[in-house]
PDB file of C-alpha atoms in Angstrom:
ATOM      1  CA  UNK A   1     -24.964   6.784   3.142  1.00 49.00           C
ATOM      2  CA  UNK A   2     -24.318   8.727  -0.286  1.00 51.00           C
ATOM      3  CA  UNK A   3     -24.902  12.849  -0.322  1.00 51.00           C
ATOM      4  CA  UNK A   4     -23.540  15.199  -2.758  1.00 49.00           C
ATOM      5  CA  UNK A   5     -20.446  16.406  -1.959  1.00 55.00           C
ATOM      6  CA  UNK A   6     -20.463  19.968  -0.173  1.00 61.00           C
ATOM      7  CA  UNK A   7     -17.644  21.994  -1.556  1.00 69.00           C
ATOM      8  CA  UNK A   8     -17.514  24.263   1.482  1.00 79.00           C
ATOM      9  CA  UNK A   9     -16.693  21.260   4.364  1.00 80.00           C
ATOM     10  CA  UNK A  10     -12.886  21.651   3.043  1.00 83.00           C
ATOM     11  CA  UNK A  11     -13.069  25.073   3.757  1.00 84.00           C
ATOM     12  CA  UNK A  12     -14.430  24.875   6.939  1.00 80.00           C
ATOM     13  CA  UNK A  13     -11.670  22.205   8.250  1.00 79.00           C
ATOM     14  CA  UNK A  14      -8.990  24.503   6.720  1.00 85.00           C
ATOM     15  CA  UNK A  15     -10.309  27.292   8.805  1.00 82.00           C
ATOM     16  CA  UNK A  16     -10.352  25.395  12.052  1.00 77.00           C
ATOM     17  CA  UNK A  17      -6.815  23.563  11.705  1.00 86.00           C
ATOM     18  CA  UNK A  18      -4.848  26.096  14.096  1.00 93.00           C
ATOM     19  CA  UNK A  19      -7.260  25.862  16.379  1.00 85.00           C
ATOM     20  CA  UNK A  20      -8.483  22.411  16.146  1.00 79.00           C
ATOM     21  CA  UNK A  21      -6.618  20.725  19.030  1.00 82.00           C
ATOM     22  CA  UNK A  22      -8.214  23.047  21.144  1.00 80.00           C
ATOM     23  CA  UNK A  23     -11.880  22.640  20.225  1.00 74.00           C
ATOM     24  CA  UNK A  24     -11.993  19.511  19.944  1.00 78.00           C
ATOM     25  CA  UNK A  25     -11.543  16.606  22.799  1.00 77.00           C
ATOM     26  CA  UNK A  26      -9.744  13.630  21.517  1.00 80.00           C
ATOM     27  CA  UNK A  27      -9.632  11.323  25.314  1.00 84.00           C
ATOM     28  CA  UNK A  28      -5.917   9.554  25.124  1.00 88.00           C
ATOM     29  CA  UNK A  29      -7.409   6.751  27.267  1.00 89.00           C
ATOM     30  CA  UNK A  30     -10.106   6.005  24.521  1.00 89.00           C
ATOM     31  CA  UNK A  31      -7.531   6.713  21.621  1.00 90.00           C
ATOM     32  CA  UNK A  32      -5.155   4.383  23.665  1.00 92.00           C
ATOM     33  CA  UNK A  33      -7.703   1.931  23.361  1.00 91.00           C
ATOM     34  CA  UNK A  34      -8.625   2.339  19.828  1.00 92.00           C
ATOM     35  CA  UNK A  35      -4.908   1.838  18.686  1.00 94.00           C
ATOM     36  CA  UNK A  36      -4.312  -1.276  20.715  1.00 94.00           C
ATOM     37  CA  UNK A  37      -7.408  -2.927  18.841  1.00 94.00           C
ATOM     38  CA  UNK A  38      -5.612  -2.568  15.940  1.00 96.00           C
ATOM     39  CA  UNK A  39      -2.575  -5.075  17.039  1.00 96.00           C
ATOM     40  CA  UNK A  40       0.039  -2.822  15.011  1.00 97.00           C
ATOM     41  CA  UNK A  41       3.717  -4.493  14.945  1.00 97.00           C
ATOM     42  CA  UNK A  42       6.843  -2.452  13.912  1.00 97.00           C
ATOM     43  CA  UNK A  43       7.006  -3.664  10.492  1.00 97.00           C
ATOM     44  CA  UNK A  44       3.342  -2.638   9.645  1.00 98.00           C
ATOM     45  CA  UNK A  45       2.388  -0.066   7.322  1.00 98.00           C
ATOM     46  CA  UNK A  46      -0.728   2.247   8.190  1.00 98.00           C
ATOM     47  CA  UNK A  47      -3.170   4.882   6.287  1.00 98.00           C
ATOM     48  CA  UNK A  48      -4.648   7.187   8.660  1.00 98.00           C
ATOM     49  CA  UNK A  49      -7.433   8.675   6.670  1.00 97.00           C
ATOM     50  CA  UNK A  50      -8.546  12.041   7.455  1.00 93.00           C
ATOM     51  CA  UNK A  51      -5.193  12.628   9.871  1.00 96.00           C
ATOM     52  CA  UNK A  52      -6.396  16.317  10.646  1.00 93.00           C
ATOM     53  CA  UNK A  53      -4.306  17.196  13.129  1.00 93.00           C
ATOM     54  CA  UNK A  54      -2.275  13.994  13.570  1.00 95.00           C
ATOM     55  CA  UNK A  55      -4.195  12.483  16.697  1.00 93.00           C
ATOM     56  CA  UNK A  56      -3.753   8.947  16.007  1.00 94.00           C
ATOM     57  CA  UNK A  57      -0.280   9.656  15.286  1.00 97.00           C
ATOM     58  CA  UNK A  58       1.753   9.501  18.805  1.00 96.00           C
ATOM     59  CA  UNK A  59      -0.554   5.750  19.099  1.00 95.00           C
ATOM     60  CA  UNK A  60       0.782   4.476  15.725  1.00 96.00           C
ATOM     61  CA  UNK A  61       4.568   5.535  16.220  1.00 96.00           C
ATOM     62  CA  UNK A  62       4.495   3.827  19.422  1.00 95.00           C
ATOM     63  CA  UNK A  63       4.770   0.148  17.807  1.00 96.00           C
ATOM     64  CA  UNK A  64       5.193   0.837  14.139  1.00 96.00           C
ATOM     65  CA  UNK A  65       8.957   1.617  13.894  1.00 92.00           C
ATOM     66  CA  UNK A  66       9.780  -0.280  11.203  1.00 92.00           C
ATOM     67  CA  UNK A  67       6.992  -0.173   8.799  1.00 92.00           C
ATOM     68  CA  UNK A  68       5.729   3.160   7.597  1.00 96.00           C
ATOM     69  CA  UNK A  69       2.614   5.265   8.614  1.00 98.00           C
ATOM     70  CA  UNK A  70       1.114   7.598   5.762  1.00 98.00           C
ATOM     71  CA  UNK A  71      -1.373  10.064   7.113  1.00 98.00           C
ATOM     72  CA  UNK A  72      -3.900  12.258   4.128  1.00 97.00           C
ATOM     73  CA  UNK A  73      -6.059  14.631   4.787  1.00 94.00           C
ATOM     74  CA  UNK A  74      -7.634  16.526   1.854  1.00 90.00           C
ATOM     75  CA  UNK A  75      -7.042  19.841   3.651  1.00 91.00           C
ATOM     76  CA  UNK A  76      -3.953  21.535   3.269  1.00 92.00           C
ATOM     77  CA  UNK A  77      -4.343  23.397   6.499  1.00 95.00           C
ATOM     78  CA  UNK A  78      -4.279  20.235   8.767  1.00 94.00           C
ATOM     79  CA  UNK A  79      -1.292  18.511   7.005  1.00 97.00           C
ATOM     80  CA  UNK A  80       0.666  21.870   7.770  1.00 97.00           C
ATOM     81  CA  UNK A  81      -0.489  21.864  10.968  1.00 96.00           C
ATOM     82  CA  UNK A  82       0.549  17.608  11.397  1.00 96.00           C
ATOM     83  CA  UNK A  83       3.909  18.605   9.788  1.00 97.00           C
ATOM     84  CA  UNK A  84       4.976  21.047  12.250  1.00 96.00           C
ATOM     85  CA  UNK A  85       3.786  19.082  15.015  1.00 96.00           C
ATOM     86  CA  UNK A  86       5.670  16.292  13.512  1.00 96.00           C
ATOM     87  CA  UNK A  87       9.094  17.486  12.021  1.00 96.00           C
ATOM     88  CA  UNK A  88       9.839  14.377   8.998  1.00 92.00           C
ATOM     89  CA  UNK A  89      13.141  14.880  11.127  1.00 92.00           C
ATOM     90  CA  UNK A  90      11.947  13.377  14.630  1.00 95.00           C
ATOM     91  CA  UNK A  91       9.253  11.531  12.789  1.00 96.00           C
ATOM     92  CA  UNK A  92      10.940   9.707  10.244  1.00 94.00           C
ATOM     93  CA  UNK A  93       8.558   6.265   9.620  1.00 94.00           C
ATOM     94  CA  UNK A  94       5.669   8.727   9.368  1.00 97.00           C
ATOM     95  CA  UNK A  95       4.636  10.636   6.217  1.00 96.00           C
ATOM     96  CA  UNK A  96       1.984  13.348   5.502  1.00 98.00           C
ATOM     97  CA  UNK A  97      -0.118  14.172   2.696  1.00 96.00           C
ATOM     98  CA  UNK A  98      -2.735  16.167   1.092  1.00 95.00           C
ATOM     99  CA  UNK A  99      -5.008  14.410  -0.546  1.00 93.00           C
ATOM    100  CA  UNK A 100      -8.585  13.653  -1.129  1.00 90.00           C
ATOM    101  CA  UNK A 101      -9.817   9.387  -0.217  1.00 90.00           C
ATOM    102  CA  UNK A 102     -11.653   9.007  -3.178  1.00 90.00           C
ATOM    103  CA  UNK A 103      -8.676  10.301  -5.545  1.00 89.00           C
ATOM    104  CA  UNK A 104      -6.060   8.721  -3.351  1.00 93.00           C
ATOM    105  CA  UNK A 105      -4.443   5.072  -4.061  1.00 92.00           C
ATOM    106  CA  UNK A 106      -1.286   3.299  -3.048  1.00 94.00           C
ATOM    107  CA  UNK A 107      -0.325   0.253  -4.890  1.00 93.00           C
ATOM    108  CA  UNK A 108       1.765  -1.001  -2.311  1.00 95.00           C
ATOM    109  CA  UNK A 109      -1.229  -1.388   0.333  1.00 97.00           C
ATOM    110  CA  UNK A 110      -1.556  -0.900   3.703  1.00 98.00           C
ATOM    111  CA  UNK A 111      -1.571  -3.347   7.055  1.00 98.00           C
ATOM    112  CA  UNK A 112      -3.957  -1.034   8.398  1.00 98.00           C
ATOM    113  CA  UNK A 113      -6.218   1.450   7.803  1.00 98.00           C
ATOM    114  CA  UNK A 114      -7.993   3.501   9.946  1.00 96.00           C
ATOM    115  CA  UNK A 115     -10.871   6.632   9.749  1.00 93.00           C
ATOM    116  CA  UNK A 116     -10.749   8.040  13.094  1.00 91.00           C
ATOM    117  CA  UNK A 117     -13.124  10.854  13.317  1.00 84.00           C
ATOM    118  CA  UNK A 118     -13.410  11.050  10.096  1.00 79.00           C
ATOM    119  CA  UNK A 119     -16.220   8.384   8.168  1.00 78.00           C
ATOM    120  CA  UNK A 120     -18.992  11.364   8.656  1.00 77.00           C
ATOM    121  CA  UNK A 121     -17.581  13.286   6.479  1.00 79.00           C
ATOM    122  CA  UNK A 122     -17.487  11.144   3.636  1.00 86.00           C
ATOM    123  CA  UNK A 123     -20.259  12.027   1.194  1.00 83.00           C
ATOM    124  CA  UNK A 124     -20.049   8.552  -0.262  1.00 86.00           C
ATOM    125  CA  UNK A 125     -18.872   6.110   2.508  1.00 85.00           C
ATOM    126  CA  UNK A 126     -19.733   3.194   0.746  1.00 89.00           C
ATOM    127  CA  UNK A 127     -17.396   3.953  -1.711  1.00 92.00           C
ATOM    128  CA  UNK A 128     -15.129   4.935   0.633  1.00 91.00           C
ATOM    129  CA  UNK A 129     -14.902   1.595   1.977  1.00 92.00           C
ATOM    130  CA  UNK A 130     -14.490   0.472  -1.234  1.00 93.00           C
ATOM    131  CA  UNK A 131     -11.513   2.241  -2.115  1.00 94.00           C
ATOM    132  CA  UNK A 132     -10.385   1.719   1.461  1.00 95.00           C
ATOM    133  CA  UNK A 133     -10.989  -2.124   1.259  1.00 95.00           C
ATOM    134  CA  UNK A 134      -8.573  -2.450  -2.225  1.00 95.00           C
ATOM    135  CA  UNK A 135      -5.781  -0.857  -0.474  1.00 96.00           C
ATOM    136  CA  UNK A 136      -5.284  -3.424   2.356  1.00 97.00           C
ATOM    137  CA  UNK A 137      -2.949  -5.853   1.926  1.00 97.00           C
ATOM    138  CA  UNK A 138      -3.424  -9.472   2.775  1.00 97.00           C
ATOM    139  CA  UNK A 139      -5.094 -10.115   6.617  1.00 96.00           C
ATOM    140  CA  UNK A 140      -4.964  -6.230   6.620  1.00 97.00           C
ATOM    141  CA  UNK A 141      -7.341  -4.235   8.648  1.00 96.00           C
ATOM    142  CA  UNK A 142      -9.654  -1.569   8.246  1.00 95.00           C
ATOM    143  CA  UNK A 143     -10.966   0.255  11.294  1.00 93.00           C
ATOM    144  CA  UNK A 144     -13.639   3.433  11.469  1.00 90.00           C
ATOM    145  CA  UNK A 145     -13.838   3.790  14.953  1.00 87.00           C
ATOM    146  CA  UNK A 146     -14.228   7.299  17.005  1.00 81.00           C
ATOM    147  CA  UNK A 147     -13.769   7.836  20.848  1.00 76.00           C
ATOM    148  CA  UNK A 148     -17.594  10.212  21.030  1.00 70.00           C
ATOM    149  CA  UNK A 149     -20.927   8.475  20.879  1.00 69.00           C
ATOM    150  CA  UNK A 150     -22.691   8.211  17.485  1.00 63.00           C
ATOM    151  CA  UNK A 151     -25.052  10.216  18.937  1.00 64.00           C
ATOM    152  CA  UNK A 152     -22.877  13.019  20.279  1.00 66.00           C
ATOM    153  CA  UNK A 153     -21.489  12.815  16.638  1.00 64.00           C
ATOM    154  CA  UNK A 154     -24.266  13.295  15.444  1.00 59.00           C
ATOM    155  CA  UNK A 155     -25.707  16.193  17.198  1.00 67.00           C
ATOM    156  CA  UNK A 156     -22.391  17.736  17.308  1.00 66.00           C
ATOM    157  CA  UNK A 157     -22.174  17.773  13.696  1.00 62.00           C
ATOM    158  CA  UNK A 158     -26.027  19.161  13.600  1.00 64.00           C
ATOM    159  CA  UNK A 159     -25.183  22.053  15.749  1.00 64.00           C
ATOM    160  CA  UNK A 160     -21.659  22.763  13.992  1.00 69.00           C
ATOM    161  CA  UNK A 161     -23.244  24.372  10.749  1.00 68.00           C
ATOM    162  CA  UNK A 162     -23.908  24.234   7.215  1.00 65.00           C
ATOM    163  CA  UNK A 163     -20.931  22.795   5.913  1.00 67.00           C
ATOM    164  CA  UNK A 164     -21.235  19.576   8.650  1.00 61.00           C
ATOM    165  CA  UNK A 165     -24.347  20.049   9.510  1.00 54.00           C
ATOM    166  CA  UNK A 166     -25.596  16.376   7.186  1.00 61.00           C
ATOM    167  CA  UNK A 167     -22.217  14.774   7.785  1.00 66.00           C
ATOM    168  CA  UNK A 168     -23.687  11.554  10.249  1.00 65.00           C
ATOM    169  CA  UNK A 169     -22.406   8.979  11.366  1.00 62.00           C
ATOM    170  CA  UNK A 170     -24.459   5.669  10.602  1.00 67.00           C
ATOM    171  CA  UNK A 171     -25.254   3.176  13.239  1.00 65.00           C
ATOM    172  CA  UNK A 172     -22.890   0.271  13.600  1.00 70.00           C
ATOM    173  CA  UNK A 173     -24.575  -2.264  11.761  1.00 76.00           C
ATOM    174  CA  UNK A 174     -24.726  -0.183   8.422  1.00 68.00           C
ATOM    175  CA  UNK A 175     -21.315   0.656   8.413  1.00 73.00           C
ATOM    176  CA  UNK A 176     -20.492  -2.893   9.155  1.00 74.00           C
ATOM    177  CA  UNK A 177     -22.988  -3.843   5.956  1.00 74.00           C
ATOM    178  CA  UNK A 178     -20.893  -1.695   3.786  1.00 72.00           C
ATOM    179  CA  UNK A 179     -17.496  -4.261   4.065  1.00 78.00           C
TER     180      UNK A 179
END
C-alpha cells in the first residue's frame, strides 16, 4: 500500500518514546517466538527496522554474539531512549541509529532483517521491501511479523489519531505479494 507520507507520525513517536514501554504491550512469549523463527546464529548480522524502543533487542543478543545487530529508527527520541536502555558498554555487538528506511543503506548487508511493529507505518511498503530486499545478503531473511492481530492493528491504529490513524497493516497475502 503507497500513501503520502504524513510529516507529523515522526512527531507523534518522538512524543511517546518515554512512555512507550508502558503503553504499549509487547507479549515476551510471542516475541520469543518471533525471534526463534528467525534461526539467528552468533555470527549473524541483523537490521531491526523501526527499533523504537529496542523490543526485539534482548531476543537478538541472545544468539547473535558474534555478528552485529544494527537497530534505526527515524525518531531521535526512541534511539535515545534504546541507548540508555542499552549502554554500547554492556551492549557491545548491538548498534543504534537514527535514520529514516527509505534513506538508509548498508553495503555490507544483513543476515536478517526484521520490521517488528513497524510495516504500518511505512507510507510506501512496497518500496520498503524493496530497499529491505537489496540489503540481505545471500540466503538472508526478511521478516515483518508483529505479536497483535492485523485486526487489532488495525483498529488500534484507527483509534490512535491523525498522525496513525491510515497507517494499516495489509493482510498476509499482500505483503507476501510485495517480495
Amino acid at each position: 500500500m503507497t500513501r503520502p507520507a504524513n510529516p507529523r507520525q515522526k512527531d507523534f513517536f518522538d512524543g511517546l518514546a518515554r512512555r512507550w514501554d508502558s503503553v504499549t504491550r509487547h507479549d515476551p512469549a510471542k516475541v520469543g517466538e518471533i525471534a526463534d523463527s528467525l534461526e539467528l546464529s552468533p555470527s549473524h548480522r541483523v537490521l531491526d527496522v523501526g527499533t523504537g524502543t529496542g523490543v526485539m533487542v534482548p531476543f537478538y543478543e541472545r544468539t547473535v554474539t558474534q555478528g552485529g545487530i544494527v537497530a534505526i529508527d527515524y525518531s531521535e527520541n526512541m534511539i535515545e531512549v534504546c541507548r540508555e536502555k542499552f549502554p554500547a558498554p554492556e551492549h557491545p555487538h548491538t548498534e543504534f541509529r537514527v535514520a529514516d528506511l527509505y534513506g538508509f543503506d548498508d553495503p555490507d548487508g544483513f543476515d536478517r532483517i526484521v520490521c517488528y511493529s513497524c510495516f504500518p507505518h511505512f507510507p510506501d511498503q512496497p518500496e520498503a521491501i524493496s530497499r529491505l530486499s537489496r540489503m540481505l545478503r545471500p540466503n538472508g531473511k526478511l521478516a515483518v511479523a508483529h505479536s497483535s492481530s492485523r485486526d487489532t492493528i488495525n483498529r488500534v491504529h484507527t483509534e490512535a489519531g491523525e498522525e496513525v490513524c491510515m497507517d494499516f497493516l495489509p493482510p498476509a497475502t499482500e505483503t507476501a505479494s510485495m517480495m
